[in-house]
mmCIF file of C-alpha atoms in Angstrom:
data_model
loop_
_atom_site.group_PDB
_atom_site.id
_atom_site.type_symbol
_atom_site.label_atom_id
_atom_site.label_comp_id
_atom_site.label_asym_id
_atom_site.label_seq_id
_atom_site.Cartn_x
_atom_site.Cartn_y
_atom_site.Cartn_z
ATOM 1 C CA UNK E 1 122.434 63.674 204.865
ATOM 2 C CA UNK E 2 124.891 61.437 203.050
ATOM 3 C CA UNK E 3 125.673 62.573 199.596
ATOM 4 C CA UNK E 4 125.959 59.641 197.165
ATOM 5 C CA UNK E 5 128.005 61.360 194.447
ATOM 6 C CA UNK E 6 126.885 62.119 190.980
ATOM 7 C CA UNK E 7 128.406 64.201 188.291
ATOM 8 C CA UNK E 8 125.951 66.734 186.913
ATOM 9 C CA UNK E 9 126.612 69.497 184.426
ATOM 10 C CA UNK E 10 123.339 71.232 184.494
ATOM 11 C CA UNK E 11 120.959 71.196 187.414
ATOM 12 C CA UNK E 12 118.504 73.735 188.736
ATOM 13 C CA UNK E 13 117.231 74.761 192.144
ATOM 14 C CA UNK E 14 113.674 73.868 191.194
ATOM 15 C CA UNK E 15 113.499 70.843 193.532
ATOM 16 C CA UNK E 16 114.626 72.890 196.536
ATOM 17 C CA UNK E 17 112.409 75.869 195.721
ATOM 18 C CA UNK E 18 109.399 73.644 195.287
ATOM 19 C CA UNK E 19 110.057 71.981 198.607
ATOM 20 C CA UNK E 20 110.457 75.408 200.344
ATOM 21 C CA UNK E 21 107.332 76.789 198.756
ATOM 22 C CA UNK E 22 105.206 73.933 199.571
ATOM 23 C CA UNK E 23 106.279 73.737 203.192
ATOM 24 C CA UNK E 24 105.692 77.535 203.560
ATOM 25 C CA UNK E 25 102.274 77.130 201.912
ATOM 26 C CA UNK E 26 101.256 74.447 204.373
ATOM 27 C CA UNK E 27 100.446 77.353 206.724
ATOM 28 C CA UNK E 28 98.910 79.560 204.267
ATOM 29 C CA UNK E 29 96.894 77.612 201.519
ATOM 30 C CA UNK E 30 94.951 79.805 199.225
ATOM 31 C CA UNK E 31 97.119 82.895 200.272
ATOM 32 C CA UNK E 32 99.982 82.360 197.877
ATOM 33 C CA UNK E 33 99.385 85.538 195.858
ATOM 34 C CA UNK E 34 98.843 87.868 198.851
ATOM 35 C CA UNK E 35 100.593 91.168 198.810
ATOM 36 C CA UNK E 36 101.451 93.582 195.947
ATOM 37 C CA UNK E 37 101.900 92.351 192.415
ATOM 38 C CA UNK E 38 105.550 92.126 191.355
ATOM 39 C CA UNK E 39 106.347 93.985 188.101
ATOM 40 C CA UNK E 40 107.014 90.725 186.183
ATOM 41 C CA UNK E 41 103.688 89.305 187.014
ATOM 42 C CA UNK E 42 101.829 90.990 184.190
ATOM 43 C CA UNK E 43 103.927 89.405 181.419
ATOM 44 C CA UNK E 44 103.654 85.882 183.028
ATOM 45 C CA UNK E 45 99.910 86.340 183.635
ATOM 46 C CA UNK E 46 99.441 87.381 180.015
ATOM 47 C CA UNK E 47 101.051 84.295 178.781
ATOM 48 C CA UNK E 48 98.947 82.164 181.214
ATOM 49 C CA UNK E 49 95.778 83.868 179.891
ATOM 50 C CA UNK E 50 96.861 83.176 176.291
ATOM 51 C CA UNK E 51 97.595 79.485 176.864
ATOM 52 C CA UNK E 52 94.500 78.738 179.053
ATOM 53 C CA UNK E 53 92.291 80.301 176.392
ATOM 54 C CA UNK E 54 93.976 77.990 173.896
ATOM 55 C CA UNK E 55 93.470 75.045 176.235
ATOM 56 C CA UNK E 56 89.687 75.358 176.046
ATOM 57 C CA UNK E 57 90.155 73.584 172.670
ATOM 58 C CA UNK E 58 91.892 70.703 174.486
ATOM 59 C CA UNK E 59 89.275 70.089 177.133
ATOM 60 C CA UNK E 60 87.373 66.894 177.471
ATOM 61 C CA UNK E 61 84.525 66.094 179.842
ATOM 62 C CA UNK E 62 84.901 62.610 181.445
ATOM 63 C CA UNK E 63 83.482 60.446 184.119
ATOM 64 C CA UNK E 64 84.504 61.437 186.661
ATOM 65 C CA UNK E 65 85.661 65.024 185.990
ATOM 66 C CA UNK E 66 87.552 65.937 182.841
ATOM 67 C CA UNK E 67 90.968 66.617 181.455
ATOM 68 C CA UNK E 68 93.066 68.406 178.843
ATOM 69 C CA UNK E 69 94.982 66.617 176.196
ATOM 70 C CA UNK E 70 94.978 63.188 174.393
ATOM 71 C CA UNK E 71 94.305 60.867 177.258
ATOM 72 C CA UNK E 72 96.330 59.295 180.096
ATOM 73 C CA UNK E 73 98.003 56.728 177.913
ATOM 74 C CA UNK E 74 99.255 59.285 175.391
ATOM 75 C CA UNK E 75 103.056 59.608 175.275
ATOM 76 C CA UNK E 76 103.402 57.271 178.440
ATOM 77 C CA UNK E 77 101.634 59.877 180.606
ATOM 78 C CA UNK E 78 103.075 62.975 179.120
ATOM 79 C CA UNK E 79 99.651 63.638 177.468
ATOM 80 C CA UNK E 80 96.769 63.970 179.887
ATOM 81 C CA UNK E 81 98.786 63.561 183.065
ATOM 82 C CA UNK E 82 101.853 65.883 182.828
ATOM 83 C CA UNK E 83 100.097 68.245 180.348
ATOM 84 C CA UNK E 84 96.789 68.236 182.250
ATOM 85 C CA UNK E 85 98.391 68.888 185.685
ATOM 86 C CA UNK E 86 100.417 71.747 184.270
ATOM 87 C CA UNK E 87 97.357 73.223 182.565
ATOM 88 C CA UNK E 88 95.444 72.807 185.855
ATOM 89 C CA UNK E 89 98.166 74.853 187.585
ATOM 90 C CA UNK E 90 97.692 77.564 184.993
ATOM 91 C CA UNK E 91 93.953 77.634 185.685
ATOM 92 C CA UNK E 92 94.544 77.764 189.538
ATOM 93 C CA UNK E 93 97.029 80.478 189.090
ATOM 94 C CA UNK E 94 94.589 82.664 187.163
ATOM 95 C CA UNK E 95 91.720 82.052 189.484
ATOM 96 C CA UNK E 96 93.876 83.135 192.499
ATOM 97 C CA UNK E 97 95.309 86.092 190.486
ATOM 98 C CA UNK E 98 91.712 87.135 189.698
ATOM 99 C CA UNK E 99 90.718 87.073 193.291
ATOM 100 C CA UNK E 100 93.840 88.912 194.347
ATOM 101 C CA UNK E 101 93.208 91.731 191.834
ATOM 102 C CA UNK E 102 96.347 90.891 189.883
ATOM 103 C CA UNK E 103 94.590 90.556 186.466
ATOM 104 C CA UNK E 104 94.126 93.767 184.562
ATOM 105 C CA UNK E 105 90.846 94.554 182.752
ATOM 106 C CA UNK E 106 92.150 93.341 179.367
ATOM 107 C CA UNK E 107 93.210 90.000 180.780
ATOM 108 C CA UNK E 108 89.872 89.541 182.560
ATOM 109 C CA UNK E 109 87.966 90.382 179.346
ATOM 110 C CA UNK E 110 90.086 87.875 177.291
ATOM 111 C CA UNK E 111 89.286 85.061 179.768
ATOM 112 C CA UNK E 112 85.572 86.011 179.741
ATOM 113 C CA UNK E 113 85.553 85.976 175.938
ATOM 114 C CA UNK E 114 86.726 82.418 175.825
ATOM 115 C CA UNK E 115 84.291 81.286 178.443
ATOM 116 C CA UNK E 116 86.774 81.251 181.415
ATOM 117 C CA UNK E 117 85.079 83.064 184.224
ATOM 118 C CA UNK E 118 86.764 82.549 187.549
ATOM 119 C CA UNK E 119 84.318 79.914 188.594
ATOM 120 C CA UNK E 120 84.938 78.014 185.291
ATOM 121 C CA UNK E 121 88.654 78.089 185.905
ATOM 122 C CA UNK E 122 88.069 76.532 189.413
ATOM 123 C CA UNK E 123 85.483 74.056 188.132
ATOM 124 C CA UNK E 124 88.029 72.623 185.656
ATOM 125 C CA UNK E 125 90.753 72.548 188.343
ATOM 126 C CA UNK E 126 88.454 70.433 190.426
ATOM 127 C CA UNK E 127 87.306 68.279 187.464
ATOM 128 C CA UNK E 128 90.864 67.534 186.378
ATOM 129 C CA UNK E 129 92.014 66.713 189.833
ATOM 130 C CA UNK E 130 88.958 64.366 190.299
ATOM 131 C CA UNK E 131 89.730 62.565 187.037
ATOM 132 C CA UNK E 132 93.437 62.026 187.543
ATOM 133 C CA UNK E 133 93.035 60.976 191.236
ATOM 134 C CA UNK E 134 90.441 58.326 190.112
ATOM 135 C CA UNK E 135 92.926 56.936 187.638
ATOM 136 C CA UNK E 136 95.947 56.796 189.836
ATOM 137 C CA UNK E 137 97.241 53.283 190.686
ATOM 138 C CA UNK E 138 97.096 53.837 194.433
ATOM 139 C CA UNK E 139 93.352 54.902 194.443
ATOM 140 C CA UNK E 140 90.885 52.254 195.494
ATOM 141 C CA UNK E 141 89.677 50.403 192.393
ATOM 142 C CA UNK E 142 91.389 52.772 190.084
ATOM 143 C CA UNK E 143 89.801 53.551 186.765
ATOM 144 C CA UNK E 144 91.423 52.482 183.486
ATOM 145 C CA UNK E 145 93.848 53.376 182.122
ATOM 146 C CA UNK E 146 95.868 53.910 185.291
ATOM 147 C CA UNK E 147 98.986 56.074 185.851
ATOM 148 C CA UNK E 148 101.498 56.647 188.678
ATOM 149 C CA UNK E 149 104.334 54.932 190.476
ATOM 150 C CA UNK E 150 106.568 55.747 187.481
ATOM 151 C CA UNK E 151 109.896 57.545 186.992
ATOM 152 C CA UNK E 152 108.132 60.866 186.272
ATOM 153 C CA UNK E 153 104.953 60.732 188.337
ATOM 154 C CA UNK E 154 106.418 62.622 191.233
ATOM 155 C CA UNK E 155 107.360 65.516 188.866
ATOM 156 C CA UNK E 156 103.722 65.484 187.500
ATOM 157 C CA UNK E 157 102.277 65.740 190.939
ATOM 158 C CA UNK E 158 104.434 68.734 191.692
ATOM 159 C CA UNK E 159 102.177 70.920 189.429
ATOM 160 C CA UNK E 160 99.022 69.396 190.922
ATOM 161 C CA UNK E 161 100.235 70.206 194.459
ATOM 162 C CA UNK E 162 100.821 73.861 193.652
ATOM 163 C CA UNK E 163 97.450 74.136 191.841
ATOM 164 C CA UNK E 164 95.676 72.699 194.907
ATOM 165 C CA UNK E 165 97.388 75.109 197.188
ATOM 166 C CA UNK E 166 96.515 78.032 195.016
ATOM 167 C CA UNK E 167 92.868 76.983 194.878
ATOM 168 C CA UNK E 168 92.720 75.420 198.386
ATOM 169 C CA UNK E 169 89.424 77.009 199.584
ATOM 170 C CA UNK E 170 87.633 76.086 196.356
ATOM 171 C CA UNK E 171 88.679 72.321 196.459
ATOM 172 C CA UNK E 172 86.459 70.131 198.568
ATOM 173 C CA UNK E 173 88.132 68.488 201.533
ATOM 174 C CA UNK E 174 87.453 64.975 200.292
ATOM 175 C CA UNK E 175 89.199 65.771 197.049
ATOM 176 C CA UNK E 176 92.142 67.252 198.843
ATOM 177 C CA UNK E 177 92.262 63.967 200.926
ATOM 178 C CA UNK E 178 92.306 61.851 197.708
ATOM 179 C CA UNK E 179 95.343 63.817 196.521
ATOM 180 C CA UNK E 180 96.898 63.476 199.862
ATOM 181 C CA UNK E 181 96.579 59.644 199.670
ATOM 182 C CA UNK E 182 98.109 59.261 196.211
ATOM 183 C CA UNK E 183 100.927 61.717 197.133
ATOM 184 C CA UNK E 184 101.678 59.742 200.200
ATOM 185 C CA UNK E 185 101.829 56.582 198.116
ATOM 186 C CA UNK E 186 104.253 58.069 195.712
ATOM 187 C CA UNK E 187 106.396 59.472 198.608
ATOM 188 C CA UNK E 188 106.506 56.168 200.320
ATOM 189 C CA UNK E 189 107.756 54.537 197.063
ATOM 190 C CA UNK E 190 110.503 57.129 196.683
ATOM 191 C CA UNK E 191 111.701 56.968 200.281
ATOM 192 C CA UNK E 192 112.214 53.256 200.020
ATOM 193 C CA UNK E 193 114.713 53.584 197.214
ATOM 194 C CA UNK E 194 118.146 55.327 197.066
ATOM 195 C CA UNK E 195 118.742 58.476 194.985
ATOM 196 C CA UNK E 196 119.912 57.685 191.487
ATOM 197 C CA UNK E 197 123.636 57.580 190.853
ATOM 198 C CA UNK E 198 125.755 58.869 187.902
ATOM 199 C CA UNK E 199 126.262 56.708 184.895
ATOM 200 C CA UNK E 200 127.884 57.637 181.691
ATOM 201 C CA UNK E 201 125.422 59.600 179.628
ATOM 202 C CA UNK E 202 122.936 60.009 182.529
ATOM 203 C CA UNK E 203 123.713 62.056 185.653
ATOM 204 C CA UNK E 204 120.329 61.193 187.225
ATOM 205 C CA UNK E 205 120.236 64.713 188.434
ATOM 206 C CA UNK E 206 116.849 65.358 186.765
ATOM 207 C CA UNK E 207 115.243 62.249 188.227
ATOM 208 C CA UNK E 208 116.535 63.022 191.773
ATOM 209 C CA UNK E 209 115.121 66.498 191.411
ATOM 210 C CA UNK E 210 111.769 65.210 190.154
ATOM 211 C CA UNK E 211 111.564 62.796 193.104
ATOM 212 C CA UNK E 212 111.623 65.625 195.612
ATOM 213 C CA UNK E 213 108.189 66.829 194.425
ATOM 214 C CA UNK E 214 106.098 64.004 195.915
ATOM 215 C CA UNK E 215 108.098 64.120 199.192
ATOM 216 C CA UNK E 216 107.699 67.871 199.626
ATOM 217 C CA UNK E 217 103.935 67.584 198.765
ATOM 218 C CA UNK E 218 103.426 64.734 201.168
ATOM 219 C CA UNK E 219 105.006 66.807 204.044
ATOM 220 C CA UNK E 220 102.965 69.867 203.090
ATOM 221 C CA UNK E 221 99.610 68.026 202.897
ATOM 222 C CA UNK E 222 100.094 65.525 205.725
ATOM 223 C CA UNK E 223 102.736 66.875 208.086
ATOM 224 C CA UNK E 224 101.339 64.975 211.092
ATOM 225 C CA UNK E 225 101.625 61.649 209.416
ATOM 226 C CA UNK E 226 103.702 58.886 211.114
ATOM 227 C CA UNK E 227 105.736 58.698 207.896
ATOM 228 C CA UNK E 228 106.620 62.355 207.875
ATOM 229 C CA UNK E 229 110.100 61.891 209.406
ATOM 230 C CA UNK E 230 110.889 59.220 206.705
ATOM 231 C CA UNK E 231 109.623 61.607 203.944
ATOM 232 C CA UNK E 232 111.699 64.414 205.344
ATOM 233 C CA UNK E 233 114.835 62.472 205.536
ATOM 234 C CA UNK E 234 114.325 61.151 201.955
ATOM 235 C CA UNK E 235 113.634 64.688 200.802
ATOM 236 C CA UNK E 236 116.890 65.963 202.017
ATOM 237 C CA UNK E 237 118.812 63.061 200.540
ATOM 238 C CA UNK E 238 117.327 63.551 197.117
ATOM 239 C CA UNK E 239 117.705 67.291 197.194
ATOM 240 C CA UNK E 240 121.301 67.003 198.234
ATOM 241 C CA UNK E 241 122.065 64.355 195.583
ATOM 242 C CA UNK E 242 120.550 66.561 192.750
ATOM 243 C CA UNK E 243 123.471 68.806 193.159
ATOM 244 C CA UNK E 244 126.283 66.421 194.085
ATOM 245 C CA UNK E 245 129.333 65.700 191.907
ATOM 246 C CA UNK E 246 131.452 62.666 191.277
ATOM 247 C CA UNK E 247 133.973 63.657 193.978
ATOM 248 C CA UNK E 248 131.375 63.494 196.637
ATOM 249 C CA UNK E 249 131.274 59.692 196.373
ATOM 250 C CA UNK E 250 134.670 59.608 198.235
ATOM 251 C CA UNK E 251 133.888 62.336 200.752
ATOM 252 C CA UNK E 252 133.099 61.675 204.382
ATOM 253 C CA UNK E 253 131.401 65.005 204.834
ATOM 254 C CA UNK E 254 127.713 65.256 205.704
ATOM 255 C CA UNK E 255 125.106 67.998 205.385
ATOM 256 C CA UNK E 256 123.603 68.815 208.747
ATOM 257 C CA UNK E 257 123.838 66.743 211.849
ATOM 258 C CA UNK E 258 122.487 63.378 210.622
#
């Protein structure tokens, strides 16, 4: 992996942790919350319950499916794409936590009181995924308005991928395949370009981290693809360049044996 060399003051390990999580989950979809519940889970699940109950006021039925928020075009996709995929992740998390026995009685009662039985949580995960897949630019005859192939769309898909892995057994195979196709298209786009480089006022660290999401998802969903080697090499390049510094531009060192 050749490190291009950027100067970044604040970067996180989110891109690497997402890649690792998704690649591990490729062998165990739907089993992400197996095992004993960690102590911190109750607080996070309580926050998720509170938000998902609020999100019932943001839901819109559509054809096909449905979405949360103000529509795909709102805030250049930060409305019903970024917001909806993250809300979808919250619903998938709660559905899996419900099945795993991680929700306490009070949390289950709150969800039931706002109309979010486990099947409703899953139904909205499927509906949102169906809606946003239908509007993606790489879908056959995409519905208007379209989204995707943009500087943040890989980031948005990161939440969608985790949601689908959490709800794997409750997402139809044809819908999982539609997600696989659009994720592959996004991964192909990213693999054809170089990681972003430092410029005054913009380290490009965030963008490089965001671009790892579609690559990791593509590998997790379609590891046998003939493009998998290309995706894997690009994933390593983007992950490495998320954490590189300006001095790396002049280094001859490499990471790994390629």
